[in-house]
Structures are given as C-alpha cells and as structure tokens.
C-alpha cells in the first residue's frame, strides 16, 4: 500500500483527500482495503512536515506557504518547476525526490479543453505529458496576479504559445518574472490598465483572491474577441469568485461564444494530473467530479 499526503498550513478544509479517495475508490480490494492512502500533514513547521514525508510517505502535494521550500529540497525538477521556482508535488523515485507543478498542468489541461472541445480529455493529457501540445496561433493572454498560481499560469500560457501580458498590484514583481523568463517575452502593464488589457486579450487567467478595481465595469463588449475560439476566462478562486453567476449570465447572453472556466475545474484538473503522477494510474475523473456535486 502506498501513502500520499498534503503538507501546508492551514489545510484542515482541503478537498484533496476527498478528491484522492474518489480518484481511486474503484481500485480498492475486495475486502474494502484501499490501494492508496491520502492524508493531511498539517503544521506550520515545514521541516517537521517534510521529515514526516521522507519517513512515511511515497509522495506529497504541497500548498502554501511551502511551495518554494519544497522546490529547494527536490533532486530532480521538471521544467515548469525550474521556471516557476516552486512545486506543489513531490514524488520519491529511485533517482531521488522529483518535483512537479500540477498547478501548471491543470491550467494547460483547462485551456486546451476550452480551445479543443472536440478532443478527448485523456488525449489532451497525453499531449501534455508528452510535451507535444497543439499550440494555437496568434492568440493573446492576460494573467492577472503574480503569486504562485499567477506565475504557473504565465508559464503555462507561454508554453501554449500565447502572447502574455502580466498585471500585478506591485509592478516590480511582474517585471521580475518577465526579466527572469526572457524566452517568453512577457509584457507588463499596470493594474490600472486592467480593463483595457482584459478587452484586448483572447484568454484571461484571473488568479487574484478578490475583485480588482474595474472588474464590475466590464461590459459585453469587453468579453468579445476576434478569435475563432471565443473569449476564454479562467478564474482560480473557487470559494468566492470575483466573477459572480449574475455577471457571467449577462455576459453569456451578450456573447454566446464566451467560455468561463471556474476555479473548481482548475482544482479538479490539477488533482487529476497530479494524482496520475503519484500513482502511475489514471484517476477516475468522473468520480472526482462528483466531489464538487457537478
């Protein structure tokens, strides 16, 4: 039996254990014994939590505020981890502890599904793992917020071949990300330019925990696009989203091609891609979806 877990603080209300249990409930033994176990390893002391992982677990998810510290511990680091300087998933391997970033892969899977609804999700996931992504041409993206999720979003959008603009309350933080990753050619704009940048972008990835100034002034025209894919908005916050159902219903009525990707889907696909890396087995996505009551 393999053991997995989540370290971070606080994490008592995390949905990760329920998602993991749903992902592999069908692989339990005839006596009901689980093939895999997933537990919370809560505590403010990173070193104590990390020690518990090395002694008792085969892999762990990592959440705030430990993603950068966990990255520093890894022996083998995936390309997206090296670019973001953070990991949310560590796995023990014969070669040493390997770091991944399933925030990144969850964003990619969410966007690819919106861009290519005709393709099966498993095929899109295979393309991500094989690093053979079908990149759209000529599309632009706005990433709002430059925290851990925002940086993962920026790298994912860059790897998708999008022209990316970064907006953050602290402009210097966005400028530092752009300077550290010159291969993407990230543009940086002030937060005061949010509405104009929103209107110009084909894809918007909104990672801020709350509404930015100007968000409630957006009109149907701001949600239009000349892209053949329709305007796409991915929002990270699934507990208290800034784009309320009332706002979205009005926008959807004005722009039927507009696509909204809620934070719950991002979380679901982050877990889906991450749990597969843990076990080497495809998780039961349908059962995981039911955790959200969808």
JSON list of N, CA and C in Angstrom, two decimals, residues 29-96:
[
{"chain": "A", "resi": 29, "resn": "UNK", "atom": "N", "xyz": [-9.43, -3.07, -2.70]},
{"chain": "A", "resi": 29, "resn": "UNK", "atom": "CA", "xyz": [-9.51, -4.52, -2.70]},
{"chain": "A", "resi": 29, "resn": "UNK", "atom": "C", "xyz": [-10.92, -5.02, -2.42]},
{"chain": "A", "resi": 30, "resn": "UNK", "atom": "N", "xyz": [-11.13, -6.30, -2.62]},
{"chain": "A", "resi": 30, "resn": "UNK", "atom": "CA", "xyz": [-12.46, -6.89, -2.39]},
{"chain": "A", "resi": 30, "resn": "UNK", "atom": "C", "xyz": [-12.89, -6.78, -0.94]},
{"chain": "A", "resi": 31, "resn": "UNK", "atom": "N", "xyz": [-11.92, -6.70, -0.04]},
{"chain": "A", "resi": 31, "resn": "UNK", "atom": "CA", "xyz": [-12.26, -6.55, 1.38]},
{"chain": "A", "resi": 31, "resn": "UNK", "atom": "C", "xyz": [-12.45, -5.09, 1.77]},
{"chain": "A", "resi": 32, "resn": "UNK", "atom": "N", "xyz": [-12.38, -4.20, 0.77]},
{"chain": "A", "resi": 32, "resn": "UNK", "atom": "CA", "xyz": [-12.58, -2.78, 1.03]},
{"chain": "A", "resi": 32, "resn": "UNK", "atom": "C", "xyz": [-11.32, -2.03, 1.41]},
{"chain": "A", "resi": 33, "resn": "UNK", "atom": "N", "xyz": [-10.20, -2.74, 1.49]},
{"chain": "A", "resi": 33, "resn": "UNK", "atom": "CA", "xyz": [-8.95, -2.08, 1.84]},
{"chain": "A", "resi": 33, "resn": "UNK", "atom": "C", "xyz": [-8.46, -1.22, 0.68]},
{"chain": "A", "resi": 34, "resn": "UNK", "atom": "N", "xyz": [-8.04, 0.02, 0.94]},
{"chain": "A", "resi": 34, "resn": "UNK", "atom": "CA", "xyz": [-7.62, 0.91, -0.14]},
{"chain": "A", "resi": 34, "resn": "UNK", "atom": "C", "xyz": [-6.26, 0.53, -0.73]},
{"chain": "A", "resi": 35, "resn": "UNK", "atom": "N", "xyz": [-6.11, 0.74, -2.01]},
{"chain": "A", "resi": 35, "resn": "UNK", "atom": "CA", "xyz": [-4.81, 0.52, -2.66]},
{"chain": "A", "resi": 35, "resn": "UNK", "atom": "C", "xyz": [-3.84, 1.64, -2.30]},
{"chain": "A", "resi": 36, "resn": "UNK", "atom": "N", "xyz": [-4.41, 2.84, -2.16]},
{"chain": "A", "resi": 36, "resn": "UNK", "atom": "CA", "xyz": [-3.60, 4.02, -1.82]},
{"chain": "A", "resi": 36, "resn": "UNK", "atom": "C", "xyz": [-4.26, 4.75, -0.65]},
{"chain": "A", "resi": 37, "resn": "UNK", "atom": "N", "xyz": [-3.42, 5.41, 0.16]},
{"chain": "A", "resi": 37, "resn": "UNK", "atom": "CA", "xyz": [-3.91, 6.23, 1.27]},
{"chain": "A", "resi": 37, "resn": "UNK", "atom": "C", "xyz": [-3.46, 7.67, 1.06]},
{"chain": "A", "resi": 38, "resn": "UNK", "atom": "N", "xyz": [-4.33, 8.62, 1.41]},
{"chain": "A", "resi": 38, "resn": "UNK", "atom": "CA", "xyz": [-4.01, 10.04, 1.29]},
{"chain": "A", "resi": 38, "resn": "UNK", "atom": "C", "xyz": [-4.38, 10.72, 2.59]},
{"chain": "A", "resi": 39, "resn": "UNK", "atom": "N", "xyz": [-3.42, 11.44, 3.19]},
{"chain": "A", "resi": 39, "resn": "UNK", "atom": "CA", "xyz": [-3.65, 12.06, 4.50]},
{"chain": "A", "resi": 39, "resn": "UNK", "atom": "C", "xyz": [-3.17, 13.51, 4.52]},
{"chain": "A", "resi": 40, "resn": "UNK", "atom": "N", "xyz": [-3.70, 14.27, 5.45]},
{"chain": "A", "resi": 40, "resn": "UNK", "atom": "CA", "xyz": [-3.24, 15.63, 5.68]},
{"chain": "A", "resi": 40, "resn": "UNK", "atom": "C", "xyz": [-2.09, 15.64, 6.67]},
{"chain": "A", "resi": 41, "resn": "UNK", "atom": "N", "xyz": [-1.05, 16.40, 6.33]},
{"chain": "A", "resi": 41, "resn": "UNK", "atom": "CA", "xyz": [0.11, 16.56, 7.22]},
{"chain": "A", "resi": 41, "resn": "UNK", "atom": "C", "xyz": [0.19, 18.05, 7.55]},
{"chain": "A", "resi": 42, "resn": "UNK", "atom": "N", "xyz": [-0.65, 18.48, 8.47]},
{"chain": "A", "resi": 42, "resn": "UNK", "atom": "CA", "xyz": [-0.76, 19.90, 8.75]},
{"chain": "A", "resi": 42, "resn": "UNK", "atom": "C", "xyz": [0.24, 20.35, 9.80]},
{"chain": "A", "resi": 43, "resn": "UNK", "atom": "N", "xyz": [0.80, 21.55, 9.60]},
{"chain": "A", "resi": 43, "resn": "UNK", "atom": "CA", "xyz": [1.72, 22.11, 10.58]},
{"chain": "A", "resi": 43, "resn": "UNK", "atom": "C", "xyz": [2.42, 23.32, 10.02]},
{"chain": "A", "resi": 44, "resn": "UNK", "atom": "N", "xyz": [2.78, 24.23, 10.91]},
{"chain": "A", "resi": 44, "resn": "UNK", "atom": "CA", "xyz": [3.45, 25.46, 10.48]},
{"chain": "A", "resi": 44, "resn": "UNK", "atom": "C", "xyz": [4.94, 25.26, 10.28]},
{"chain": "A", "resi": 45, "resn": "UNK", "atom": "N", "xyz": [5.48, 24.15, 10.77]},
{"chain": "A", "resi": 45, "resn": "UNK", "atom": "CA", "xyz": [6.91, 23.87, 10.67]},
{"chain": "A", "resi": 45, "resn": "UNK", "atom": "C", "xyz": [7.17, 23.03, 9.41]},
{"chain": "A", "resi": 46, "resn": "UNK", "atom": "N", "xyz": [7.71, 23.65, 8.38]},
{"chain": "A", "resi": 46, "resn": "UNK", "atom": "CA", "xyz": [7.95, 22.94, 7.12]},
{"chain": "A", "resi": 46, "resn": "UNK", "atom": "C", "xyz": [8.89, 21.76, 7.31]},
{"chain": "A", "resi": 47, "resn": "UNK", "atom": "N", "xyz": [9.98, 21.95, 8.02]},
{"chain": "A", "resi": 47, "resn": "UNK", "atom": "CA", "xyz": [10.97, 20.88, 8.17]},
{"chain": "A", "resi": 47, "resn": "UNK", "atom": "C", "xyz": [10.37, 19.66, 8.86]},
{"chain": "A", "resi": 48, "resn": "UNK", "atom": "N", "xyz": [9.51, 19.89, 9.84]},
{"chain": "A", "resi": 48, "resn": "UNK", "atom": "CA", "xyz": [8.87, 18.76, 10.53]},
{"chain": "A", "resi": 48, "resn": "UNK", "atom": "C", "xyz": [7.93, 18.01, 9.58]},
{"chain": "A", "resi": 49, "resn": "UNK", "atom": "N", "xyz": [7.16, 18.76, 8.79]},
{"chain": "A", "resi": 49, "resn": "UNK", "atom": "CA", "xyz": [6.25, 18.12, 7.83]},
{"chain": "A", "resi": 49, "resn": "UNK", "atom": "C", "xyz": [7.03, 17.39, 6.74]},
{"chain": "A", "resi": 50, "resn": "UNK", "atom": "N", "xyz": [8.11, 17.99, 6.28]},
{"chain": "A", "resi": 50, "resn": "UNK", "atom": "CA", "xyz": [8.92, 17.36, 5.23]},
{"chain": "A", "resi": 50, "resn": "UNK", "atom": "C", "xyz": [9.58, 16.08, 5.75]},
{"chain": "A", "resi": 51, "resn": "UNK", "atom": "N", "xyz": [10.05, 16.10, 6.97]},
{"chain": "A", "resi": 51, "resn": "UNK", "atom": "CA", "xyz": [10.65, 14.91, 7.59]},
{"chain": "A", "resi": 51, "resn": "UNK", "atom": "C", "xyz": [9.64, 13.78, 7.66]},
{"chain": "A", "resi": 52, "resn": "UNK", "atom": "N", "xyz": [8.42, 14.12, 8.01]},
{"chain": "A", "resi": 52, "resn": "UNK", "atom": "CA", "xyz": [7.35, 13.11, 8.08]},
{"chain": "A", "resi": 52, "resn": "UNK", "atom": "C", "xyz": [7.12, 12.50, 6.70]},
{"chain": "A", "resi": 53, "resn": "UNK", "atom": "N", "xyz": [7.16, 13.33, 5.66]},
{"chain": "A", "resi": 53, "resn": "UNK", "atom": "CA", "xyz": [7.03, 12.83, 4.29]},
{"chain": "A", "resi": 53, "resn": "UNK", "atom": "C", "xyz": [8.15, 11.85, 3.96]},
{"chain": "A", "resi": 54, "resn": "UNK", "atom": "N", "xyz": [9.40, 12.21, 4.24]},
{"chain": "A", "resi": 54, "resn": "UNK", "atom": "CA", "xyz": [10.53, 11.35, 3.87]},
{"chain": "A", "resi": 54, "resn": "UNK", "atom": "C", "xyz": [10.51, 10.02, 4.62]},
{"chain": "A", "resi": 55, "resn": "UNK", "atom": "N", "xyz": [9.93, 10.02, 5.81]},
{"chain": "A", "resi": 55, "resn": "UNK", "atom": "CA", "xyz": [9.93, 8.82, 6.64]},
{"chain": "A", "resi": 55, "resn": "UNK", "atom": "C", "xyz": [8.73, 7.91, 6.38]},
{"chain": "A", "resi": 56, "resn": "UNK", "atom": "N", "xyz": [7.59, 8.49, 5.96]},
{"chain": "A", "resi": 56, "resn": "UNK", "atom": "CA", "xyz": [6.36, 7.70, 5.95]},
{"chain": "A", "resi": 56, "resn": "UNK", "atom": "C", "xyz": [5.60, 7.67, 4.63]},
{"chain": "A", "resi": 57, "resn": "UNK", "atom": "N", "xyz": [5.90, 8.57, 3.68]},
{"chain": "A", "resi": 57, "resn": "UNK", "atom": "CA", "xyz": [5.05, 8.72, 2.50]},
{"chain": "A", "resi": 57, "resn": "UNK", "atom": "C", "xyz": [5.82, 8.52, 1.20]},
{"chain": "A", "resi": 58, "resn": "UNK", "atom": "N", "xyz": [5.08, 8.13, 0.17]},
{"chain": "A", "resi": 58, "resn": "UNK", "atom": "CA", "xyz": [5.67, 7.93, -1.16]},
{"chain": "A", "resi": 58, "resn": "UNK", "atom": "C", "xyz": [5.65, 9.21, -1.99]},
{"chain": "A", "resi": 59, "resn": "UNK", "atom": "N", "xyz": [4.71, 10.10, -1.67]},
{"chain": "A", "resi": 59, "resn": "UNK", "atom": "CA", "xyz": [4.61, 11.37, -2.40]},
{"chain": "A", "resi": 59, "resn": "UNK", "atom": "C", "xyz": [3.73, 12.32, -1.63]},
{"chain": "A", "resi": 60, "resn": "UNK", "atom": "N", "xyz": [3.92, 13.61, -1.88]},
{"chain": "A", "resi": 60, "resn": "UNK", "atom": "CA", "xyz": [3.09, 14.62, -1.20]},
{"chain": "A", "resi": 60, "resn": "UNK", "atom": "C", "xyz": [2.72, 15.74, -2.16]},
{"chain": "A", "resi": 61, "resn": "UNK", "atom": "N", "xyz": [1.53, 16.27, -1.94]},
{"chain": "A", "resi": 61, "resn": "UNK", "atom": "CA", "xyz": [1.18, 17.57, -2.50]},
{"chain": "A", "resi": 61, "resn": "UNK", "atom": "C", "xyz": [1.70, 18.63, -1.53]},
{"chain": "A", "resi": 62, "resn": "UNK", "atom": "N", "xyz": [1.97, 19.81, -2.07]},
{"chain": "A", "resi": 62, "resn": "UNK", "atom": "CA", "xyz": [2.48, 20.91, -1.25]},
{"chain": "A", "resi": 62, "resn": "UNK", "atom": "C", "xyz": [1.65, 22.16, -1.54]},
{"chain": "A", "resi": 63, "resn": "UNK", "atom": "N", "xyz": [1.17, 22.79, -0.49]},
{"chain": "A", "resi": 63, "resn": "UNK", "atom": "CA", "xyz": [0.42, 24.03, -0.69]},
{"chain": "A", "resi": 63, "resn": "UNK", "atom": "C", "xyz": [1.06, 25.14, 0.14]},
{"chain": "A", "resi": 64, "resn": "UNK", "atom": "N", "xyz": [0.46, 26.33, 0.09]},
{"chain": "A", "resi": 64, "resn": "UNK", "atom": "CA", "xyz": [1.02, 27.49, 0.78]},
{"chain": "A", "resi": 64, "resn": "UNK", "atom": "C", "xyz": [1.18, 27.19, 2.27]},
{"chain": "A", "resi": 65, "resn": "UNK", "atom": "N", "xyz": [2.26, 27.65, 2.86]},
{"chain": "A", "resi": 65, "resn": "UNK", "atom": "CA", "xyz": [3.29, 28.54, 2.28]},
{"chain": "A", "resi": 65, "resn": "UNK", "atom": "C", "xyz": [4.59, 27.82, 1.97]},
{"chain": "A", "resi": 66, "resn": "UNK", "atom": "N", "xyz": [4.53, 26.57, 1.54]},
{"chain": "A", "resi": 66, "resn": "UNK", "atom": "CA", "xyz": [5.73, 25.73, 1.46]},
{"chain": "A", "resi": 66, "resn": "UNK", "atom": "C", "xyz": [6.22, 25.41, 0.05]},
{"chain": "A", "resi": 67, "resn": "UNK", "atom": "N", "xyz": [5.61, 25.98, -0.99]},
{"chain": "A", "resi": 67, "resn": "UNK", "atom": "CA", "xyz": [5.94, 25.53, -2.34]},
{"chain": "A", "resi": 67, "resn": "UNK", "atom": "C", "xyz": [7.39, 25.82, -2.74]},
{"chain": "A", "resi": 68, "resn": "UNK", "atom": "N", "xyz": [7.92, 26.97, -2.33]},
{"chain": "A", "resi": 68, "resn": "UNK", "atom": "CA", "xyz": [9.29, 27.31, -2.67]},
{"chain": "A", "resi": 68, "resn": "UNK", "atom": "C", "xyz": [10.28, 26.48, -1.85]},
{"chain": "A", "resi": 69, "resn": "UNK", "atom": "N", "xyz": [9.98, 26.25, -0.58]},
{"chain": "A", "resi": 69, "resn": "UNK", "atom": "CA", "xyz": [10.86, 25.44, 0.27]},
{"chain": "A", "resi": 69, "resn": "UNK", "atom": "C", "xyz": [10.91, 24.00, -0.23]},
{"chain": "A", "resi": 70, "resn": "UNK", "atom": "N", "xyz": [9.77, 23.48, -0.66]},
{"chain": "A", "resi": 70, "resn": "UNK", "atom": "CA", "xyz": [9.73, 22.11, -1.17]},
{"chain": "A", "resi": 70, "resn": "UNK", "atom": "C", "xyz": [10.53, 22.00, -2.47]},
{"chain": "A", "resi": 71, "resn": "UNK", "atom": "N", "xyz": [10.44, 23.02, -3.31]},
{"chain": "A", "resi": 71, "resn": "UNK", "atom": "CA", "xyz": [11.20, 23.05, -4.56]},
{"chain": "A", "resi": 71, "resn": "UNK", "atom": "C", "xyz": [12.70, 22.92, -4.28]},
{"chain": "A", "resi": 72, "resn": "UNK", "atom": "N", "xyz": [13.17, 23.60, -3.25]},
{"chain": "A", "resi": 72, "resn": "UNK", "atom": "CA", "xyz": [14.60, 23.57, -2.91]},
{"chain": "A", "resi": 72, "resn": "UNK", "atom": "C", "xyz": [15.06, 22.19, -2.46]},
{"chain": "A", "resi": 73, "resn": "UNK", "atom": "N", "xyz": [14.15, 21.37, -1.96]},
{"chain": "A", "resi": 73, "resn": "UNK", "atom": "CA", "xyz": [14.51, 20.04, -1.47]},
{"chain": "A", "resi": 73, "resn": "UNK", "atom": "C", "xyz": [14.66, 19.01, -2.59]},
{"chain": "A", "resi": 74, "resn": "UNK", "atom": "N", "xyz": [14.03, 19.24, -3.71]},
{"chain": "A", "resi": 74, "resn": "UNK", "atom": "CA", "xyz": [13.98, 18.22, -4.77]},
{"chain": "A", "resi": 74, "resn": "UNK", "atom": "C", "xyz": [15.33, 18.02, -5.44]},
{"chain": "A", "resi": 75, "resn": "UNK", "atom": "N", "xyz": [15.59, 16.78, -5.84]},
{"chain": "A", "resi": 75, "resn": "UNK", "atom": "CA", "xyz": [16.80, 16.44, -6.58]},
{"chain": "A", "resi": 75, "resn": "UNK", "atom": "C", "xyz": [16.58, 16.61, -8.08]},
{"chain": "A", "resi": 76, "resn": "UNK", "atom": "N", "xyz": [15.41, 16.20, -8.53]},
{"chain": "A", "resi": 76, "resn": "UNK", "atom": "CA", "xyz": [15.05, 16.28, -9.95]},
{"chain": "A", "resi": 76, "resn": "UNK", "atom": "C", "xyz": [13.86, 17.21, -10.07]},
{"chain": "A", "resi": 77, "resn": "UNK", "atom": "N", "xyz": [13.96, 18.20, -10.96]},
{"chain": "A", "resi": 77, "resn": "UNK", "atom": "CA", "xyz": [12.92, 19.22, -11.07]},
{"chain": "A", "resi": 77, "resn": "UNK", "atom": "C", "xyz": [12.43, 19.31, -12.50]},
{"chain": "A", "resi": 78, "resn": "UNK", "atom": "N", "xyz": [11.10, 19.23, -12.67]},
{"chain": "A", "resi": 78, "resn": "UNK", "atom": "CA", "xyz": [10.52, 19.33, -14.00]},
{"chain": "A", "resi": 78, "resn": "UNK", "atom": "C", "xyz": [10.78, 20.73, -14.56]},
{"chain": "A", "resi": 79, "resn": "UNK", "atom": "N", "xyz": [10.72, 20.89, -15.89]},
{"chain": "A", "resi": 79, "resn": "UNK", "atom": "CA", "xyz": [10.99, 22.21, -16.48]},
{"chain": "A", "resi": 79, "resn": "UNK", "atom": "C", "xyz": [10.09, 23.31, -15.94]},
{"chain": "A", "resi": 80, "resn": "UNK", "atom": "N", "xyz": [8.79, 23.00, -15.73]},
{"chain": "A", "resi": 80, "resn": "UNK", "atom": "CA", "xyz": [7.90, 24.05, -15.24]},
{"chain": "A", "resi": 80, "resn": "UNK", "atom": "C", "xyz": [8.23, 24.43, -13.79]},
{"chain": "A", "resi": 81, "resn": "UNK", "atom": "N", "xyz": [8.73, 23.48, -13.01]},
{"chain": "A", "resi": 81, "resn": "UNK", "atom": "CA", "xyz": [9.16, 23.81, -11.65]},
{"chain": "A", "resi": 81, "resn": "UNK", "atom": "C", "xyz": [10.38, 24.72, -11.68]},
{"chain": "A", "resi": 82, "resn": "UNK", "atom": "N", "xyz": [11.31, 24.43, -12.56]},
{"chain": "A", "resi": 82, "resn": "UNK", "atom": "CA", "xyz": [12.51, 25.25, -12.67]},
{"chain": "A", "resi": 82, "resn": "UNK", "atom": "C", "xyz": [12.16, 26.68, -13.07]},
{"chain": "A", "resi": 83, "resn": "UNK", "atom": "N", "xyz": [11.15, 26.82, -13.91]},
{"chain": "A", "resi": 83, "resn": "UNK", "atom": "CA", "xyz": [10.77, 28.15, -14.38]},
{"chain": "A", "resi": 83, "resn": "UNK", "atom": "C", "xyz": [9.97, 28.93, -13.33]},
{"chain": "A", "resi": 84, "resn": "UNK", "atom": "N", "xyz": [9.17, 28.23, -12.55]},
{"chain": "A", "resi": 84, "resn": "UNK", "atom": "CA", "xyz": [8.35, 28.91, -11.54]},
{"chain": "A", "resi": 84, "resn": "UNK", "atom": "C", "xyz": [9.05, 29.00, -10.19]},
{"chain": "A", "resi": 85, "resn": "UNK", "atom": "N", "xyz": [10.08, 28.17, -9.98]},
{"chain": "A", "resi": 85, "resn": "UNK", "atom": "CA", "xyz": [10.76, 28.18, -8.70]},
{"chain": "A", "resi": 85, "resn": "UNK", "atom": "C", "xyz": [9.92, 27.62, -7.57]},
{"chain": "A", "resi": 86, "resn": "UNK", "atom": "N", "xyz": [8.92, 26.80, -7.92]},
{"chain": "A", "resi": 86, "resn": "UNK", "atom": "CA", "xyz": [8.01, 26.26, -6.91]},
{"chain": "A", "resi": 86, "resn": "UNK", "atom": "C", "xyz": [7.49, 24.90, -7.35]},
{"chain": "A", "resi": 87, "resn": "UNK", "atom": "N", "xyz": [7.11, 24.10, -6.38]},
{"chain": "A", "resi": 87, "resn": "UNK", "atom": "CA", "xyz": [6.49, 22.81, -6.67]},
{"chain": "A", "resi": 87, "resn": "UNK", "atom": "C", "xyz": [5.30, 22.61, -5.76]},
{"chain": "A", "resi": 88, "resn": "UNK", "atom": "N", "xyz": [4.31, 21.90, -6.25]},
{"chain": "A", "resi": 88, "resn": "UNK", "atom": "CA", "xyz": [3.20, 21.51, -5.38]},
{"chain": "A", "resi": 88, "resn": "UNK", "atom": "C", "xyz": [3.04, 20.00, -5.34]},
{"chain": "A", "resi": 89, "resn": "UNK", "atom": "N", "xyz": [4.09, 19.28, -5.80]},
{"chain": "A", "resi": 89, "resn": "UNK", "atom": "CA", "xyz": [4.00, 17.82, -5.82]},
{"chain": "A", "resi": 89, "resn": "UNK", "atom": "C", "xyz": [5.41, 17.22, -5.82]},
{"chain": "A", "resi": 90, "resn": "UNK", "atom": "N", "xyz": [5.70, 16.43, -4.80]},
{"chain": "A", "resi": 90, "resn": "UNK", "atom": "CA", "xyz": [6.97, 15.72, -4.69]},
{"chain": "A", "resi": 90, "resn": "UNK", "atom": "C", "xyz": [6.72, 14.22, -4.68]},
{"chain": "A", "resi": 91, "resn": "UNK", "atom": "N", "xyz": [7.54, 13.49, -5.43]},
{"chain": "A", "resi": 91, "resn": "UNK", "atom": "CA", "xyz": [7.41, 12.03, -5.52]},
{"chain": "A", "resi": 91, "resn": "UNK", "atom": "C", "xyz": [8.77, 11.39, -5.30]},
{"chain": "A", "resi": 92, "resn": "UNK", "atom": "N", "xyz": [8.81, 10.35, -4.47]},
{"chain": "A", "resi": 92, "resn": "UNK", "atom": "CA", "xyz": [10.05, 9.61, -4.29]},
{"chain": "A", "resi": 92, "resn": "UNK", "atom": "C", "xyz": [10.30, 8.72, -5.51]},
{"chain": "A", "resi": 93, "resn": "UNK", "atom": "N", "xyz": [11.52, 8.72, -6.01]},
{"chain": "A", "resi": 93, "resn": "UNK", "atom": "CA", "xyz": [11.91, 7.85, -7.13]},
{"chain": "A", "resi": 93, "resn": "UNK", "atom": "C", "xyz": [13.26, 7.24, -6.79]},
{"chain": "A", "resi": 94, "resn": "UNK", "atom": "N", "xyz": [13.68, 6.18, -7.49]},
{"chain": "A", "resi": 94, "resn": "UNK", "atom": "CA", "xyz": [15.00, 5.59, -7.23]},
{"chain": "A", "resi": 94, "resn": "UNK", "atom": "C", "xyz": [16.15, 6.58, -7.41]},
{"chain": "A", "resi": 95, "resn": "UNK", "atom": "N", "xyz": [15.93, 7.60, -8.25]},
{"chain": "A", "resi": 95, "resn": "UNK", "atom": "CA", "xyz": [16.98, 8.59, -8.51]},
{"chain": "A", "resi": 95, "resn": "UNK", "atom": "C", "xyz": [16.96, 9.75, -7.51]},
{"chain": "A", "resi": 96, "resn": "UNK", "atom": "N", "xyz": [15.94, 9.80, -6.68]},
{"chain": "A", "resi": 96, "resn": "UNK", "atom": "CA", "xyz": [15.81, 10.89, -5.73]},
{"chain": "A", "resi": 96, "resn": "UNK", "atom": "C", "xyz": [14.42, 11.50, -5.80]}
]
